Short mmCIF file of C-alpha atoms and ligand atoms in Angstrom, two decimals:
data_model
loop_
_atom_site.label_atom_id
_atom_site.label_comp_id
_atom_site.label_asym_id
_atom_site.label_seq_id
_atom_site.Cartn_x
_atom_site.Cartn_y
_atom_site.Cartn_z
CA UNK A 1 -0.27 -6.50 -4.36
CA UNK A 2 -1.06 -2.82 -4.88
CA UNK A 3 -4.80 -3.57 -5.02
CA UNK A 4 -4.87 -4.39 -1.34
CA UNK A 5 -4.75 -0.72 -0.52
CA UNK A 6 -6.92 2.19 -1.66
CA UNK A 7 -5.09 5.50 -1.85
CA UNK A 8 -6.60 8.91 -1.21
CA UNK A 9 -5.58 12.53 -0.77
CA UNK A 10 -7.27 15.91 -0.50
CA UNK A 11 -7.23 18.84 -2.93
CA UNK A 12 -5.15 20.80 -0.39
CA UNK A 13 -2.31 18.34 -1.06
CA UNK A 14 -1.75 20.02 -4.42
CA UNK A 15 -0.88 23.52 -3.24
CA UNK A 16 0.55 26.85 -4.23
CA UNK A 17 3.51 26.74 -1.86
CA UNK A 18 2.40 29.82 0.07
CA UNK A 19 3.49 29.84 3.71
CA UNK A 20 3.22 32.30 6.63
CA UNK A 21 6.30 34.08 5.25
CA UNK A 22 5.62 34.29 1.56
CA UNK A 23 2.98 34.33 -1.15
CA UNK A 24 2.10 31.55 -3.62
CA UNK A 25 4.95 30.34 -5.84
CA UNK A 26 2.82 28.09 -8.04
CA UNK A 27 -0.50 28.82 -9.73
CA UNK A 28 -3.60 27.60 -7.90
CA UNK A 29 -5.03 24.75 -9.97
CA UNK A 30 -8.83 24.60 -10.28
CA UNK A 31 -10.35 21.73 -8.32
CA UNK A 32 -11.60 20.03 -11.50
CA UNK A 33 -8.02 20.02 -12.85
CA UNK A 34 -6.72 18.51 -9.62
CA UNK A 35 -9.36 15.78 -9.82
CA UNK A 36 -8.03 14.71 -13.19
CA UNK A 37 -4.64 13.97 -11.57
CA UNK A 38 -5.90 11.36 -9.11
CA UNK A 39 -6.16 8.29 -11.35
CA UNK A 40 -3.00 9.18 -13.25
CA UNK A 41 -1.14 9.17 -9.93
CA UNK A 42 -2.63 5.81 -8.91
CA UNK A 43 -5.13 7.22 -6.39
CA UNK A 44 -8.67 5.95 -5.91
CA UNK A 45 -10.51 8.45 -3.72
CA UNK A 46 -10.77 12.05 -2.60
CA UNK A 47 -10.74 13.51 0.90
CA UNK A 48 -12.70 16.72 1.26
CA UNK A 49 -13.29 19.65 3.51
CA UNK A 50 -16.89 20.87 3.36
CA UNK A 51 -15.85 24.01 1.48
CA UNK A 52 -13.76 22.04 -1.01
CA UNK A 53 -17.14 20.79 -2.24
CA UNK A 54 -18.83 24.20 -2.36
CA UNK A 55 -18.55 27.54 -0.52
CA UNK A 56 -19.70 27.43 3.11
CA UNK A 57 -22.15 30.31 2.68
CA UNK A 58 -24.17 28.71 -0.12
CA UNK A 59 -27.85 28.11 0.63
CA UNK A 60 -29.47 24.67 0.65
CA UNK A 61 -30.37 24.68 -3.04
CA UNK A 62 -26.95 25.93 -4.18
CA UNK A 63 -25.26 23.35 -1.94
CA UNK A 64 -27.41 20.57 -3.39
CA UNK A 65 -26.41 21.63 -6.89
CA UNK A 66 -22.72 21.95 -5.94
CA UNK A 67 -22.75 18.44 -4.44
CA UNK A 68 -24.48 16.97 -7.50
CA UNK A 69 -21.87 18.56 -9.78
CA UNK A 70 -18.97 17.19 -7.75
CA UNK A 71 -20.60 13.77 -7.48
CA UNK A 72 -20.87 13.64 -11.27
CA UNK A 73 -17.19 14.53 -11.73
CA UNK A 74 -16.22 11.86 -9.18
CA UNK A 75 -18.29 9.23 -10.99
CA UNK A 76 -16.86 10.28 -14.37
CA UNK A 77 -13.31 10.09 -13.01
CA UNK A 78 -13.98 6.73 -11.31
CA UNK A 79 -13.22 8.17 -7.87
CA UNK A 80 -15.00 7.90 -4.53
CA UNK A 81 -15.32 10.45 -1.73
CA UNK A 82 -13.60 9.14 1.41
CA UNK A 83 -14.73 11.70 3.98
CA UNK A 84 -15.91 15.24 4.59
CA UNK A 85 -14.26 17.40 7.28
CA UNK A 86 -15.96 20.63 8.42
CA UNK A 87 -13.37 23.42 8.15
CA UNK A 88 -13.86 25.00 11.54
CA UNK A 89 -10.77 27.17 11.56
CA UNK A 90 -10.97 29.85 8.86
CA UNK A 91 -14.31 31.62 9.36
CA UNK A 92 -14.42 34.72 11.58
CA UNK A 93 -16.77 32.87 13.93
CA UNK A 94 -14.13 30.19 14.59
CA UNK A 95 -11.37 32.54 15.77
CA UNK A 96 -11.74 31.25 19.33
CA UNK A 97 -12.40 27.66 18.27
CA UNK A 98 -15.54 25.87 17.13
CA UNK A 99 -17.13 23.59 19.70
CA UNK A 100 -15.11 25.08 22.58
CA UNK A 101 -15.44 28.77 21.68
CA UNK A 102 -16.42 30.90 24.66
CA UNK A 103 -19.13 32.64 22.62
CA UNK A 104 -22.39 30.68 22.51
CA UNK A 105 -23.21 32.14 19.09
CA UNK A 106 -19.86 30.94 17.74
CA UNK A 107 -20.40 27.45 19.17
CA UNK A 108 -23.78 27.39 17.45
CA UNK A 109 -22.09 28.35 14.15
CA UNK A 110 -19.66 25.41 14.52
CA UNK A 111 -22.49 22.96 15.23
CA UNK A 112 -24.59 24.20 12.31
CA UNK A 113 -21.63 24.08 9.97
CA UNK A 114 -20.81 20.54 11.10
CA UNK A 115 -24.39 19.41 10.43
CA UNK A 116 -24.11 20.94 6.98
CA UNK A 117 -20.92 18.90 6.45
CA UNK A 118 -22.98 15.78 7.23
CA UNK A 119 -25.56 16.83 4.64
CA UNK A 120 -22.75 17.31 2.11
CA UNK A 121 -21.29 13.89 2.99
CA UNK A 122 -24.67 12.29 2.33
CA UNK A 123 -25.01 14.06 -0.99
CA UNK A 124 -21.58 13.04 -2.26
CA UNK A 125 -21.83 9.49 -0.95
CA UNK A 126 -19.71 9.02 2.15
CA UNK A 127 -20.63 8.33 5.76
CA UNK A 128 -17.30 9.41 7.29
CA UNK A 129 -16.91 12.79 9.00
CA UNK A 130 -13.38 13.75 10.03
CA UNK A 131 -12.91 16.21 12.85
CA UNK A 132 -9.52 17.89 12.90
CA UNK A 133 -10.15 20.13 15.91
CA UNK A 134 -7.76 22.85 14.75
CA UNK A 135 -8.66 25.65 17.15
CA UNK A 136 -10.10 23.62 20.02
CA UNK A 137 -7.38 24.62 22.45
CA UNK A 138 -5.73 27.66 23.95
CA UNK A 139 -2.75 29.99 23.86
CA UNK A 140 -3.01 30.50 27.63
CA UNK A 141 -4.48 28.02 30.10
CA UNK A 142 -6.96 30.42 31.66
CA UNK A 143 -8.59 31.38 28.33
CA UNK A 144 -11.12 28.54 28.52
CA UNK A 145 -12.22 26.01 31.10
CA UNK A 146 -10.10 22.90 30.38
CA UNK A 147 -12.60 20.68 32.19
CA UNK A 148 -15.63 22.01 30.33
CA UNK A 149 -13.85 21.89 26.92
CA UNK A 150 -13.88 18.10 26.42
CA UNK A 151 -17.53 18.07 27.53
CA UNK A 152 -18.33 20.55 24.78
CA UNK A 153 -16.47 18.45 22.21
CA UNK A 154 -18.35 15.35 23.40
CA UNK A 155 -21.67 17.21 23.14
CA UNK A 156 -20.81 18.19 19.55
CA UNK A 157 -19.92 14.59 18.67
CA UNK A 158 -23.17 13.35 20.22
CA UNK A 159 -25.15 16.01 18.41
CA UNK A 160 -23.70 14.80 15.08
CA UNK A 161 -24.29 11.13 15.90
CA UNK A 162 -27.93 11.95 16.66
CA UNK A 163 -28.30 14.17 13.59
CA UNK A 164 -27.56 11.24 11.28
CA UNK A 165 -27.77 7.65 12.49
CA UNK A 166 -25.54 6.37 9.68
CA UNK A 167 -22.44 8.58 9.88
CA UNK A 168 -19.17 7.74 11.59
CA UNK A 169 -17.04 10.34 13.37
CA UNK A 170 -13.25 10.11 12.98
CA UNK A 171 -11.19 12.33 15.28
CA UNK A 172 -7.89 13.45 13.73
CA UNK A 173 -5.93 14.67 16.71
CA UNK A 174 -2.88 16.94 16.72
CA UNK A 175 -1.14 18.25 19.83
CA UNK A 176 -0.40 21.80 18.67
CA UNK A 177 -0.45 24.19 15.70
CA UNK A 178 -2.32 26.38 15.23
CA UNK A 179 -2.99 26.28 18.98
CA UNK A 180 -0.24 26.23 21.59
CA UNK A 181 -2.07 23.50 23.51
CA UNK A 182 -4.80 21.47 21.84
CA UNK A 183 -7.57 19.75 23.77
CA UNK A 184 -7.57 15.98 23.16
CA UNK A 185 -4.02 16.19 21.73
CA UNK A 186 -3.53 12.53 20.73
CA UNK A 187 -5.61 9.68 19.26
CA UNK A 188 -5.61 8.08 22.71
CA UNK A 189 -7.41 11.10 24.12
CA UNK A 190 -10.06 10.93 21.43
CA UNK A 191 -10.48 7.16 21.85
CA UNK A 192 -11.37 7.70 25.49
CA UNK A 193 -14.00 10.21 24.38
CA UNK A 194 -15.37 7.70 21.83
CA UNK A 195 -16.33 5.33 24.65
CA UNK A 196 -18.16 8.12 26.45
CA UNK A 197 -20.14 9.01 23.32
CA UNK A 198 -23.77 8.12 22.70
CA UNK A 199 -22.74 5.52 20.10
CA UNK A 200 -19.14 4.28 20.55
CA UNK A 201 -19.48 1.95 17.54
CA UNK A 202 -19.62 5.00 15.26
CA UNK A 203 -16.72 6.90 16.85
CA UNK A 204 -13.11 6.27 15.87
CA UNK A 205 -9.93 7.92 14.66
CA UNK A 206 -7.90 8.95 11.65
CA UNK A 207 -4.23 8.96 12.62
CA UNK A 208 -1.70 11.26 10.97
CA UNK A 209 1.99 10.33 11.22
CA UNK A 210 3.21 13.93 11.64
CA UNK A 211 0.69 14.58 14.41
CA UNK A 212 1.90 11.56 16.41
CA UNK A 213 5.51 12.58 15.90
CA UNK A 214 4.69 16.11 17.12
CA UNK A 215 3.33 14.47 20.29
CA UNK A 216 6.64 12.63 20.70
CA UNK A 217 5.09 9.27 19.78
CA UNK A 218 5.90 6.71 17.11
CA UNK A 219 2.94 6.77 14.69
CA UNK A 220 3.02 2.97 14.45
CA UNK A 221 2.26 2.64 18.16
CA UNK A 222 -0.63 5.11 17.94
CA UNK A 223 -1.89 3.20 14.91
CA UNK A 224 -1.51 -0.17 16.65
CA UNK A 225 -3.40 1.10 19.70
CA UNK A 226 -6.31 2.29 17.55
CA UNK A 227 -6.27 -1.05 15.69
CA UNK A 228 -6.50 -2.82 19.05
CA UNK A 229 -9.69 -0.84 19.68
CA UNK A 230 -10.90 -1.62 16.12
CA UNK A 231 -11.18 2.11 15.65
CA UNK A 232 -8.53 2.88 13.03
CA UNK A 233 -10.74 4.01 10.21
CA UNK A 234 -8.28 6.08 8.19
CA UNK A 235 -4.70 7.33 8.17
CA UNK A 236 -2.83 10.39 6.98
CA UNK A 237 0.65 9.14 6.24
CA UNK A 238 3.47 11.66 5.88
CA UNK A 239 6.75 12.47 7.62
CA UNK A 240 8.10 15.07 10.00
CA UNK A 241 11.64 16.20 10.83
CA UNK A 242 11.53 16.62 14.61
CA UNK A 243 9.41 18.78 16.85
CA UNK A 244 8.67 21.85 14.80
CA UNK A 245 5.76 23.10 12.68
CA UNK A 246 3.63 20.42 10.98
CA UNK A 247 5.67 19.67 7.86
CA UNK A 248 3.61 17.08 5.96
CA UNK A 249 6.75 15.79 4.23
CA UNK A 250 6.55 12.87 1.83
CA UNK A 251 5.95 9.54 3.55
CA UNK A 252 9.20 7.88 4.61
CA UNK A 253 11.34 10.80 3.45
CA UNK A 254 12.77 11.63 6.90
CA UNK A 255 12.86 8.36 8.79
CA UNK A 256 12.49 5.25 6.68
CA UNK A 257 12.66 2.98 9.72
CA UNK A 258 9.74 4.82 11.32
CA UNK A 259 7.75 4.64 8.08
CA UNK A 260 8.48 0.93 7.87
CA UNK A 261 7.15 0.47 11.42
CA UNK A 262 3.84 1.96 10.29
CA UNK A 263 3.60 -0.21 7.19
CA UNK A 264 4.58 -3.33 9.16
CA UNK A 265 1.79 -2.66 11.70
CA UNK A 266 -0.82 -1.99 8.97
CA UNK A 267 0.23 -5.14 7.13
CA UNK A 268 0.15 -7.33 10.22
CA UNK A 269 -3.33 -6.05 11.09
CA UNK A 270 -4.58 -6.49 7.51
CA UNK A 271 -5.80 -2.91 7.77
CA UNK A 272 -8.61 -2.40 5.29
CA UNK A 273 -9.14 1.36 5.46
CA UNK A 274 -7.85 3.95 3.02
CA UNK A 275 -4.23 5.06 2.83
CA UNK A 276 -4.54 8.83 2.89
CA UNK A 277 -1.35 10.70 2.06
CA UNK A 278 -1.50 14.14 3.70
CA UNK A 279 1.68 15.41 2.09
CA UNK A 280 2.80 18.82 0.84
CA UNK A 281 5.20 19.68 -1.97
CA UNK A 282 8.27 21.66 -0.95
CA UNK A 283 7.97 25.40 -1.56
CA UNK A 284 10.87 25.09 -4.00
CA UNK A 285 8.96 22.62 -6.20
CA UNK A 286 8.34 23.85 -9.75
CA UNK A 287 4.74 23.86 -11.05
CA UNK A 288 5.52 21.04 -13.48
CA UNK A 289 6.60 18.83 -10.55
CA UNK A 290 3.85 19.73 -8.14
CA UNK A 291 2.28 16.28 -7.79
CA UNK A 292 5.52 14.30 -7.50
CA UNK A 293 5.35 14.20 -3.70
CA UNK A 294 2.03 12.31 -3.96
CA UNK A 295 3.33 9.75 -6.45
CA UNK A 296 6.54 9.41 -4.42
CA UNK A 297 4.72 8.86 -1.12
CA UNK A 298 2.55 6.18 -2.67
CA UNK A 299 5.58 4.50 -4.27
CA UNK A 300 7.52 4.55 -0.97
CA UNK A 301 4.51 3.08 0.84
CA UNK A 302 4.19 0.26 -1.69
CA UNK A 303 7.92 -0.45 -1.62
CA UNK A 304 7.71 -0.73 2.17
CA UNK A 305 4.76 -3.11 1.80
CA UNK A 306 7.04 -5.34 -0.28
CA UNK A 307 9.72 -5.16 2.41
CA UNK A 308 7.19 -5.96 5.14
CA UNK A 309 5.95 -8.95 3.16
CA UNK A 310 9.49 -10.23 2.70
CA UNK A 311 10.08 -10.42 6.44
CA UNK A 312 10.39 -14.02 7.57
CA UNK A 313 8.04 -14.14 10.55
CA UNK A 314 9.41 -17.45 11.84
CA UNK A 315 12.83 -15.82 12.00
CA UNK A 316 11.31 -12.90 13.89
CA UNK A 317 9.65 -15.34 16.31
CA UNK A 318 12.92 -17.21 16.83
CA UNK A 319 14.88 -14.03 17.51
CA UNK A 320 12.16 -12.86 19.91
CA UNK A 321 12.27 -16.21 21.76
CA UNK A 322 16.05 -15.93 22.01
CA UNK A 323 15.70 -12.30 23.15
CA UNK A 324 18.21 -11.50 20.44
CA UNK A 325 16.86 -8.09 19.53
CA UNK A 326 20.29 -6.99 18.29
CA UNK A 327 20.11 -9.55 15.48
CA UNK A 328 16.44 -8.70 14.91
CA UNK A 329 17.35 -5.05 14.49
CA UNK A 330 20.09 -5.86 12.00
CA UNK A 331 17.71 -8.16 10.09
CA UNK A 332 15.13 -5.36 9.71
CA UNK A 333 17.66 -2.66 8.88
CA UNK A 334 19.35 -4.87 6.29
CA UNK A 335 15.93 -5.52 4.72
CA UNK A 336 15.48 -1.76 4.53
CA UNK A 337 18.90 -1.47 2.87
CA UNK A 338 17.74 -3.91 0.19
CA UNK A 339 19.45 -7.09 1.41
C1 XUL B 401 -3.95 19.52 9.68
C2 XUL B 401 -4.40 18.39 8.90
C3 XUL B 401 -5.62 18.62 8.08
C4 XUL B 401 -6.60 17.54 8.21
C5 XUL B 401 -7.90 17.74 7.49
O1 XUL B 401 -2.76 19.34 10.28
O2 XUL B 401 -3.77 17.37 8.89
O3 XUL B 401 -5.23 18.69 6.74
O4 XUL B 401 -6.03 16.39 7.71
O5 XUL B 401 -8.68 18.72 8.04
MN1 MN B 402 -4.16 15.41 8.17
#
């Protein structure tokens, strides 16, 4: 049963516990050490930012060597690279955003850095480029032209599609944080942009549970909508306790019913993409427990797969036909309570 799904996470999911209000509380593990945890935890692949692979200011030759070294470690560990995401939110030239920055020179930096992420993806063996558009938005409405902004994002997507005819672009949308108001705040917004792109077949989405919840949506409905478009190419499963900062809590740890909805939709659709778990350990977690949240999220997911598979679909159909949603609700909740 477990082999139906391939599990992935990124090196940032094993973290030091630092937050805007306090310094690290756990030592920063070297990337090579983190990579040795993947298989032990039951994971199959690695998600990467461009500068997880090698520093962003390395020249072409250094980058080639850095990619070759990582590729070798991945092969030795029996792991695959799921995607590369250009980190367009830390460099001084991305203060005002990447593709939507008001400065032309800064926009150029974002485009060049994104092309370099494509080169890195090719060198480590993946065709998927994830765009989390962290700073493509504003703190005040008048800071940028909100009509021009999506055009600039579309131009960047088209530029990448033309740069490499094999890659796929996956938008990972989030409505806020770090920006007050993000452009293209939900997967639905990005899906509309996909159809306007130069090659809609190579444009899709990665949906993160917490991001949907922050937009006031049930992640399972966002996921189902992307599946309807055949554009759900990855997920970041996690959980979120209400409308506050992006918490990246362990999958299913806040709202088991909501997590079940997601698993039920993925199961029904026979979703074949990776199950990415974009989860963070609590700041209070001791160093010796710092990967538990990953193992736990995977275990909760698989337990919910079992529950989803135990649902009697003819009973569901009958209760639907009878419009007896009260009984249907009790049936599902009792399943979740282990009955
Ligand atoms: C931010 C987020 C990122 C992306 C990768 O909220 O989820 O970790 O998943 O850039
Ligand atoms: Mn994410």
